[in-house]
Amino acid sequence: MSKYFKFLKKALSGEEVDYTKATIRSAVLLLAIPMMLEMAMESVFALVDLYFVGHLKESGFAIQTVGLTESVLSVMYSIAIGMSMAATAMVARRIGEKNQEQASRSAAQVLLVSFAVTFILSLFGVIYAEEILIMMGSKPEAASYGKEFTRIMMGSSVIIMLLFLINGIFRGAGNAAIAMKSLWIANIANIILCPVLIKGFGPVPAMGLTGAALATTIGRSIGVLYQLYHLLIADSQIRIESKYFKPDFNIIKSVIKIATPGIFQFVIASCSWIFLAQLVATTGGENASAGYQTALRLMMFFMLPAWGLSNAASTLVGQNMGAGEMLRAEQSVMKTVKYNVIFMIVVSVIFFFMGDFLAGFFTNETEIRNIATNALHIMAVGFIFYGIGMVMINAFNGAGDTWTPTWVNLCGFWLFQIPFAYLLSKYFALGPKGVFISIPVAEALITIVAFMLFKKGKWKTVKV
């Protein structure tokens, strides 16, 4: 037990490790433990909001607004993740080459490009918040009720981008502990502020749904300040100096080359989720939409830690390729697959036997709870495939081969999942249930194709 506690302490401390020399098992676990906790904390944001707004007077409108806003924000997340992918791949490769200065310079250039792109989209979301909710299938009265929540959340997109992107930089450097701690700090602030701003406390008035948006934005901002301290001031492996922000067009070209397909990769996936959310809302109504959004938030609570575990593959592939250790890079991926499959089997069992209890924790409405439980049971069928697929995608991205998973996502989501969901829900009149069924079926297909392409090994030839 003493040995395991020492290992856990080492994983959480942020101690610098040469991941190209440690045993593969140790390297995967040292990265995976803080990365899983980091992603678990990211999912807590939506769950905390969902819990508190689910007990407001207009809970149906509130839950739907939170869910639909998160669906739209997933496009912003996609941009942030795509850019963080470029940061992770470039920083990891430079760290593997033992070139820390160039790793820091690359990180600064990614930040420069990302900020400009996100600011424009953030402004658009602030101006057209109510119209966005209506476009997503919300009724006019529900959109009017939730527009301030959406406006604040869309307006804070730059903060969301920084939170994802800077964590991607630290993950590429192998310092996943700082990324984890920033999310812990942000979530603790959010958990404290949510009940205060939603229900009111002392001189602070009750702001309802708007208070939830403010709490989340303030919490994330505190997390970003912690990241910036370690990135700009503290003595860490990656430290950005002001001179690194001078545009370096060779690096910017590489950033765009890696990030563009990476962004498309996740925009393709998130736009698919937006379409599915709209399909559920139009075929099942307000309660079906609220139930589906509840199920998605619960699913993401468990899926994001699995994504965190799979992020270990991204860092290890990048660093080992930088060190010229191609076989070790591939072995690291397969070891990560093994651990992720074990984790997803446990999650599947939890959803099958505790789905109704988990859904009931977030809503008192019987119909919403039943729909959420049904969605959880159906989606859980594909969890093992999700676990494998995540690792494959992160392995490609860590190598800088962001085009392969982009094409896989395009075919899997847009050419298969969306038509299949439409066919089941509309033509076969299954309604929301048809949408639920399409999710694990599409994920299984995507995983099989991604695994076959990974084994072909074209990713080993990518230059970053």
Coordinates of C-alpha atoms in Angstrom, one line a residue:
M1 CA 0.0 0.0 0.0
S2 CA 2.9 2.3 0.8
K3 CA 4.3 1.8 -2.7
Y4 CA 0.9 2.6 -4.3
F5 CA 0.5 5.8 -2.2
K6 CA 4.0 7.0 -3.2
F7 CA 3.1 6.4 -6.8
L8 CA -0.2 8.3 -6.5
K9 CA 1.6 11.2 -4.7
K10 CA 4.1 11.3 -7.5
A11 CA 1.4 11.4 -10.2
L12 CA -0.5 14.2 -8.4
S13 CA 2.6 16.3 -7.4
G14 CA 3.6 17.4 -10.9
E15 CA 7.2 16.1 -10.5
E16 CA 9.1 16.2 -13.8
V17 CA 9.5 12.7 -15.4
D18 CA 11.2 11.6 -18.6
Y19 CA 8.3 9.7 -20.2
T20 CA 10.6 8.4 -22.9
K21 CA 12.6 6.5 -20.3
A22 CA 10.2 5.4 -17.6
T23 CA 8.4 2.0 -17.9
I24 CA 5.4 2.2 -20.3
R25 CA 3.0 1.2 -17.4
S26 CA 4.4 3.9 -15.1
A27 CA 4.4 6.5 -17.9
V28 CA 0.8 5.8 -18.8
L29 CA -0.5 5.8 -15.2
L30 CA 1.6 8.9 -14.1
L31 CA 0.0 10.8 -16.9
A32 CA -3.5 9.2 -16.8
I33 CA -4.2 9.7 -13.1
P34 CA -4.0 13.6 -13.1
M35 CA -5.5 13.7 -16.7
M36 CA -8.6 11.7 -15.6
L37 CA -9.1 13.9 -12.5
E38 CA -8.7 17.0 -14.7
M39 CA -11.4 15.8 -17.1
A40 CA -13.6 14.7 -14.3
M41 CA -13.5 18.3 -13.0
E42 CA -14.3 19.7 -16.4
S43 CA -17.5 17.6 -16.5
V44 CA -18.4 18.7 -13.0
F45 CA -19.1 22.3 -14.3
A46 CA -22.1 21.1 -16.3
L47 CA -23.3 18.7 -13.6
V48 CA -23.2 21.4 -10.8
D49 CA -25.2 23.8 -13.0
L50 CA -27.6 21.1 -13.9
Y51 CA -28.2 20.1 -10.3
F52 CA -29.0 23.6 -9.0
V53 CA -31.0 24.8 -12.0
G54 CA -32.9 21.5 -12.0
H55 CA -34.5 22.6 -8.8
L56 CA -35.6 26.0 -10.0
K57 CA -39.3 26.8 -10.5
E58 CA -39.1 26.6 -14.3
S59 CA -36.8 23.5 -14.2
G60 CA -37.8 22.3 -17.7
F61 CA -36.9 25.5 -19.3
A62 CA -33.7 25.8 -17.2
I63 CA -32.4 22.3 -17.9
Q64 CA -33.1 22.7 -21.6
T65 CA -31.3 26.0 -21.7
V66 CA -28.2 24.6 -20.0
G67 CA -28.2 21.6 -22.3
L68 CA -28.7 23.5 -25.5
T69 CA -26.2 26.1 -24.6
E70 CA -23.6 23.4 -23.8
S71 CA -24.4 21.9 -27.2
V72 CA -23.7 25.2 -28.9
L73 CA -20.6 25.8 -26.8
S74 CA -19.3 22.4 -27.9
V75 CA -18.4 24.1 -31.2
M76 CA -16.3 26.5 -29.1
Y77 CA -14.9 23.5 -27.2
S78 CA -14.0 22.0 -30.5
I79 CA -11.9 25.0 -31.5
A80 CA -10.2 25.0 -28.1
I81 CA -9.6 21.3 -28.2
G82 CA -8.3 21.5 -31.8
M83 CA -5.9 24.2 -30.9
S84 CA -4.9 22.4 -27.7
M85 CA -4.2 19.4 -29.9
A86 CA -1.7 21.4 -31.9
A87 CA -0.2 22.7 -28.7
T88 CA 0.1 19.2 -27.2
A89 CA 1.6 17.6 -30.3
M90 CA 4.1 20.4 -30.9
V91 CA 5.2 20.8 -27.3
A92 CA 5.4 17.0 -26.7
R93 CA 7.6 16.6 -29.8
R94 CA 9.9 19.4 -28.8
I95 CA 10.1 18.1 -25.2
G96 CA 10.9 14.6 -26.6
E97 CA 13.7 16.3 -28.6
K98 CA 14.9 18.0 -25.3
N99 CA 14.3 21.5 -26.8
Q100 CA 12.4 23.3 -24.0
E101 CA 12.9 26.8 -25.4
Q102 CA 11.3 25.9 -28.7
A103 CA 8.5 24.1 -26.8
S104 CA 7.7 27.4 -24.9
R105 CA 7.9 29.4 -28.1
S106 CA 5.4 27.0 -29.8
A107 CA 3.0 27.3 -26.9
A108 CA 3.0 31.1 -27.1
Q109 CA 2.2 31.1 -30.9
V110 CA -0.7 28.7 -30.3
L111 CA -2.1 31.1 -27.7
L112 CA -1.7 34.0 -30.1
V113 CA -3.7 32.4 -32.9
S114 CA -6.4 30.9 -30.6
F115 CA -7.2 34.2 -28.9
A116 CA -7.9 36.0 -32.2
V117 CA -10.2 33.3 -33.5
T118 CA -12.2 32.7 -30.3
F119 CA -12.9 36.5 -29.6
I120 CA -14.8 36.8 -32.9
L121 CA -17.1 33.8 -32.2
S122 CA -17.6 34.9 -28.6
L123 CA -18.9 38.3 -29.8
F124 CA -21.4 36.6 -32.2
G125 CA -22.8 34.4 -29.3
V126 CA -23.3 37.5 -27.1
I127 CA -25.3 39.3 -29.8
Y128 CA -27.5 36.4 -31.0
A129 CA -28.0 34.4 -27.8
E130 CA -31.8 34.2 -28.0
E131 CA -31.8 33.4 -31.7
I132 CA -29.3 30.6 -31.2
L133 CA -31.6 28.9 -28.6
I134 CA -34.6 29.2 -30.9
M135 CA -32.5 27.8 -33.8
M136 CA -31.6 24.8 -31.5
G137 CA -35.3 23.9 -31.1
S138 CA -36.2 25.9 -28.0
K139 CA -39.6 27.5 -27.8
P140 CA -39.7 31.3 -27.8
E141 CA -40.7 31.5 -24.1
A142 CA -38.0 29.1 -23.1
A143 CA -35.4 31.0 -25.2
S144 CA -36.5 34.3 -23.6
Y145 CA -36.1 32.7 -20.2
G146 CA -32.6 31.4 -20.8
K147 CA -31.1 34.0 -23.1
E148 CA -29.0 35.7 -20.4
F149 CA -27.5 32.4 -19.4
T150 CA -26.5 31.7 -23.0
R151 CA -25.2 35.3 -23.5
I152 CA -22.9 35.0 -20.5
M153 CA -21.6 31.5 -21.3
M154 CA -21.0 32.5 -25.0
G155 CA -19.3 35.7 -23.9
S156 CA -16.9 33.7 -21.7
S157 CA -15.7 31.6 -24.6
V158 CA -12.2 33.2 -24.5
I159 CA -11.9 31.9 -20.9
I160 CA -13.0 28.4 -21.9
M161 CA -10.5 28.4 -24.8
L162 CA -7.7 29.4 -22.4
L163 CA -8.6 26.8 -19.9
F164 CA -8.5 24.0 -22.5
L165 CA -5.5 25.3 -24.5
I166 CA -3.1 26.0 -21.6
N167 CA -3.9 22.6 -20.1
G168 CA -3.1 21.1 -23.5
I169 CA 0.3 22.9 -23.3
F170 CA 1.0 21.4 -19.9
R171 CA -0.1 17.9 -21.0
G172 CA 2.3 18.1 -23.9
A173 CA 5.1 18.9 -21.5
G174 CA 4.1 15.9 -19.4
N175 CA 3.0 18.1 -16.5
A176 CA -0.6 16.9 -16.2
A177 CA -0.7 17.8 -12.5
I178 CA -0.9 21.5 -13.1
A179 CA -3.7 21.0 -15.7
M180 CA -5.6 18.9 -13.1
K181 CA -5.1 21.5 -10.3
S182 CA -6.4 24.4 -12.4
L183 CA -9.7 22.5 -12.9
W184 CA -9.9 21.6 -9.2
I185 CA -9.5 25.3 -8.3
A186 CA -12.1 26.4 -10.9
N187 CA -14.6 23.8 -9.8
I188 CA -14.3 24.5 -6.1
A189 CA -15.0 28.2 -6.9
N190 CA -18.0 27.2 -9.0
I191 CA -19.5 24.9 -6.4
I192 CA -19.2 27.6 -3.8
L193 CA -20.6 30.4 -6.0
C194 CA -23.5 28.4 -7.7
P195 CA -25.8 28.3 -4.6
V196 CA -24.9 31.8 -3.6
L197 CA -25.6 33.4 -7.0
I198 CA -28.5 31.2 -8.0
K199 CA -30.5 31.3 -4.7
G200 CA -29.0 34.4 -3.2
F201 CA -27.1 34.9 0.1
G202 CA -27.1 38.0 2.4
P203 CA -26.7 41.1 0.2
V204 CA -26.3 38.9 -2.9
P205 CA -29.6 38.8 -4.8
A206 CA -31.0 35.5 -6.2
M207 CA -30.2 35.5 -9.9
G208 CA -31.6 32.1 -10.8
L209 CA -30.3 30.7 -14.1
T210 CA -28.2 33.8 -14.8
G211 CA -26.4 33.2 -11.5
A212 CA -25.3 29.7 -12.7
A213 CA -23.6 31.2 -15.7
L214 CA -21.9 33.8 -13.6
A215 CA -20.6 31.2 -11.1
T216 CA -19.2 29.0 -13.9
T217 CA -17.5 31.9 -15.6
I218 CA -15.9 33.3 -12.4
G219 CA -14.8 29.8 -11.5
R220 CA -13.2 29.2 -14.8
S221 CA -11.5 32.6 -14.7
I222 CA -9.9 31.7 -11.4
G223 CA -8.6 28.5 -12.9
V224 CA -7.1 30.4 -15.9
L225 CA -5.3 32.8 -13.5
Y226 CA -3.7 29.8 -11.8
Q227 CA -2.6 28.4 -15.2
L228 CA -1.1 31.8 -16.3
Y229 CA 0.9 32.0 -13.1
H230 CA 2.6 28.7 -13.8
L231 CA 3.0 29.5 -17.5
L232 CA 4.3 33.0 -17.2
I233 CA 5.9 33.4 -13.7
A234 CA 6.6 30.1 -11.9
D235 CA 9.7 28.0 -12.6
S236 CA 8.3 25.2 -14.6
Q237 CA 9.4 23.1 -17.7
I238 CA 7.3 25.4 -19.9
R239 CA 7.7 29.1 -19.2
I240 CA 6.6 31.7 -21.8
E241 CA 8.4 34.9 -22.0
S242 CA 7.0 38.1 -23.6
K243 CA 9.4 37.8 -26.6
Y244 CA 7.9 34.5 -27.5
F245 CA 4.6 36.2 -28.5
K246 CA 6.3 37.9 -31.4
P247 CA 4.6 36.3 -34.5
D248 CA 6.8 33.4 -35.8
F249 CA 5.1 32.5 -39.1
N250 CA 6.9 29.2 -39.5
I251 CA 5.5 28.0 -36.2
I252 CA 2.1 29.6 -36.9
K253 CA 2.1 27.7 -40.2
S254 CA 2.7 24.5 -38.3
V255 CA 0.0 25.4 -35.7
I256 CA -2.6 26.0 -38.5
K257 CA -1.5 22.8 -40.3
I258 CA -2.2 20.7 -37.2
A259 CA -5.0 22.6 -35.6
T260 CA -7.2 23.2 -38.7
P261 CA -8.1 19.5 -39.2
G262 CA -8.2 19.1 -35.5
I263 CA -10.8 21.8 -35.2
F264 CA -12.8 20.3 -38.0
Q265 CA -12.5 16.9 -36.4
F266 CA -14.3 18.1 -33.2
V267 CA -16.6 20.6 -35.0
I268 CA -17.8 17.7 -37.1
A269 CA -18.5 15.6 -34.0
S270 CA -20.0 18.5 -31.9
C271 CA -22.3 19.7 -34.8
S272 CA -23.5 16.1 -35.0
W273 CA -24.4 16.3 -31.3
I274 CA -26.2 19.6 -32.0
F275 CA -28.2 18.0 -34.8
L276 CA -29.1 15.1 -32.5
A277 CA -30.2 17.4 -29.7
Q278 CA -32.4 19.3 -32.2
L279 CA -33.9 16.0 -33.5
V280 CA -34.8 14.9 -29.9
A281 CA -36.4 18.3 -29.2
T282 CA -38.5 18.3 -32.3
T283 CA -39.6 14.7 -32.1
G284 CA -40.1 14.4 -28.4
G285 CA -40.7 17.9 -27.1
E286 CA -39.5 19.8 -24.0
N287 CA -39.4 16.8 -21.6
A288 CA -37.6 14.6 -24.1
S289 CA -35.0 17.3 -24.7
A290 CA -34.5 17.8 -20.9
G291 CA -34.2 14.1 -20.4
Y292 CA -31.7 13.7 -23.2
Q293 CA -29.6 16.6 -21.9
T294 CA -29.6 15.2 -18.4
A295 CA -28.4 11.8 -19.8
L296 CA -25.7 13.6 -21.9
R297 CA -24.4 15.5 -18.9
L298 CA -24.2 12.3 -16.8
M299 CA -22.6 10.4 -19.7
M300 CA -20.0 13.2 -20.1
F301 CA -19.2 13.1 -16.4
F302 CA -17.9 9.6 -16.9
M303 CA -16.7 10.0 -20.5
L304 CA -14.4 12.9 -19.8
P305 CA -12.2 11.0 -17.3
A306 CA -11.9 8.3 -20.0
W307 CA -10.9 11.0 -22.4
G308 CA -8.4 12.2 -19.8
L309 CA -6.9 8.7 -19.7
S310 CA -6.7 8.5 -23.4
N311 CA -4.9 11.9 -23.4
A312 CA -2.0 10.0 -22.0
A313 CA -1.6 8.3 -25.4
S314 CA -1.3 11.7 -27.0
T315 CA 1.5 12.9 -24.8
L316 CA 3.4 9.6 -25.0
V317 CA 3.1 9.3 -28.7
G318 CA 4.4 12.8 -29.2
Q319 CA 7.3 12.6 -26.8
N320 CA 8.4 9.1 -27.9
M321 CA 8.3 10.1 -31.6
G322 CA 10.4 13.2 -30.7
A323 CA 12.9 10.8 -29.1
G324 CA 12.8 8.4 -32.1
E325 CA 11.1 5.6 -30.1
M326 CA 8.4 4.5 -32.6
L327 CA 7.8 1.0 -31.1
R328 CA 7.5 2.4 -27.6
A329 CA 5.0 5.0 -28.9
E330 CA 2.8 2.2 -30.3
Q331 CA 3.1 0.1 -27.2
S332 CA 2.1 3.1 -25.1
V333 CA -1.1 3.4 -27.1
M334 CA -2.1 -0.3 -26.6
K335 CA -1.4 -0.1 -22.9
T336 CA -3.6 2.9 -22.7
V337 CA -6.4 1.1 -24.6
K338 CA -6.3 -1.7 -22.0
Y339 CA -6.8 0.6 -19.1
N340 CA -9.5 2.6 -20.8
V341 CA -11.5 -0.5 -21.7
I342 CA -11.4 -1.6 -18.0
F343 CA -12.6 1.8 -16.9
M344 CA -15.5 1.9 -19.5
I345 CA -16.7 -1.6 -18.5
V346 CA -17.1 -0.3 -14.9
V347 CA -19.0 2.7 -16.2
S348 CA -21.3 0.5 -18.3
V349 CA -22.2 -1.5 -15.2
I350 CA -22.9 1.6 -13.2
F351 CA -25.2 3.0 -15.9
F352 CA -27.1 -0.3 -16.3
F353 CA -27.8 -0.7 -12.6
M354 CA -27.9 2.9 -11.3
G355 CA -29.2 4.9 -14.3
D356 CA -32.6 5.6 -12.8
F357 CA -31.0 6.7 -9.5
L358 CA -28.4 9.0 -11.2
A359 CA -31.1 10.6 -13.4
G360 CA -33.4 11.2 -10.4
F361 CA -30.6 13.1 -8.6
F362 CA -30.9 15.9 -11.2
T363 CA -34.7 16.1 -11.8
N364 CA -37.9 15.5 -9.9
E365 CA -40.0 15.3 -13.1
T366 CA -41.0 11.6 -13.7
E367 CA -41.1 11.8 -17.5
I368 CA -37.8 13.6 -17.8
R369 CA -36.2 11.0 -15.4
N370 CA -37.6 8.1 -17.4
I371 CA -36.3 9.4 -20.7
A372 CA -32.9 10.1 -19.2
T373 CA -32.7 6.6 -17.8
N374 CA -33.7 5.0 -21.2
A375 CA -31.1 7.1 -22.9
L376 CA -28.4 6.0 -20.4
H377 CA -29.2 2.3 -20.8
I378 CA -29.0 2.5 -24.6
M379 CA -25.9 4.7 -24.9
A380 CA -24.0 2.5 -22.3
V381 CA -24.1 -0.4 -24.8
G382 CA -21.3 1.3 -26.8
F383 CA -19.1 2.4 -23.9
I384 CA -16.3 -0.1 -24.6
F385 CA -16.1 1.1 -28.2
Y386 CA -16.0 4.7 -26.9
G387 CA -13.0 3.9 -24.7
I388 CA -11.0 2.3 -27.5
G389 CA -12.0 5.0 -30.1
M390 CA -10.9 7.8 -27.8
V391 CA -7.4 6.4 -27.4
M392 CA -7.0 5.9 -31.2
I393 CA -8.1 9.5 -31.9
N394 CA -5.7 10.9 -29.3
A395 CA -2.8 8.7 -30.6
F396 CA -3.3 10.1 -34.1
N397 CA -3.5 13.7 -32.8
G398 CA -0.4 13.2 -30.6
A399 CA 1.5 12.2 -33.6
G400 CA 0.3 15.4 -35.4
D401 CA -1.8 13.3 -37.8
T402 CA -5.0 15.2 -37.2
W403 CA -6.4 14.6 -40.7
T404 CA -7.0 10.8 -40.2
P405 CA -9.5 11.2 -37.3
T406 CA -11.1 14.1 -39.1
W407 CA -12.0 12.0 -42.1
V408 CA -13.1 9.2 -39.8
N409 CA -15.4 11.5 -37.9
L410 CA -16.8 13.1 -41.0
C411 CA -17.8 9.7 -42.4
G412 CA -18.9 8.2 -39.1
F413 CA -21.0 11.1 -37.8
W414 CA -22.3 13.0 -40.9
L415 CA -22.5 10.2 -43.5
F416 CA -23.7 7.5 -41.1
Q417 CA -24.9 8.7 -37.6
I418 CA -27.1 11.7 -38.7
P419 CA -28.9 9.9 -41.5
F420 CA -29.3 6.8 -39.4
A421 CA -30.7 8.8 -36.4
Y422 CA -33.1 10.7 -38.8
L423 CA -34.3 7.4 -40.3
L424 CA -34.9 5.7 -37.0
S425 CA -36.6 8.7 -35.3
K426 CA -38.7 10.0 -38.2
Y427 CA -39.2 7.2 -40.8
F428 CA -39.5 4.4 -38.3
A429 CA -41.3 6.7 -35.8
L430 CA -39.0 5.8 -32.9
G431 CA -38.7 9.4 -31.9
P432 CA -36.0 10.2 -29.3
K433 CA -35.3 6.5 -28.8
G434 CA -34.1 6.3 -32.4
V435 CA -31.6 9.0 -31.7
F436 CA -30.3 7.2 -28.6
I437 CA -29.8 4.0 -30.6
S438 CA -27.8 5.8 -33.4
I439 CA -25.2 6.9 -30.9
P440 CA -23.5 3.6 -29.8
V441 CA -23.9 2.1 -33.3
A442 CA -22.0 5.1 -34.9
E443 CA -19.4 5.0 -32.2
A444 CA -18.7 1.3 -32.7
L445 CA -18.3 1.8 -36.5
I446 CA -15.9 4.8 -35.9
T447 CA -13.8 2.8 -33.5
I448 CA -13.4 -0.2 -35.8
V449 CA -12.2 2.0 -38.7
A450 CA -9.9 4.1 -36.5
F451 CA -8.2 0.9 -35.0
M452 CA -7.6 -0.5 -38.5
L453 CA -6.0 2.8 -39.7
F454 CA -3.8 3.0 -36.5
K455 CA -2.5 -0.5 -37.2
K456 CA -1.5 0.5 -40.7
G457 CA 1.0 2.9 -39.2
K458 CA 0.9 5.9 -41.5
W459 CA 0.9 8.2 -38.5
K460 CA 4.5 7.2 -37.8
T461 CA 5.7 9.2 -40.8
V462 CA 4.1 12.6 -39.8
K463 CA 6.5 15.5 -39.3
V464 CA 5.7 18.3 -36.8

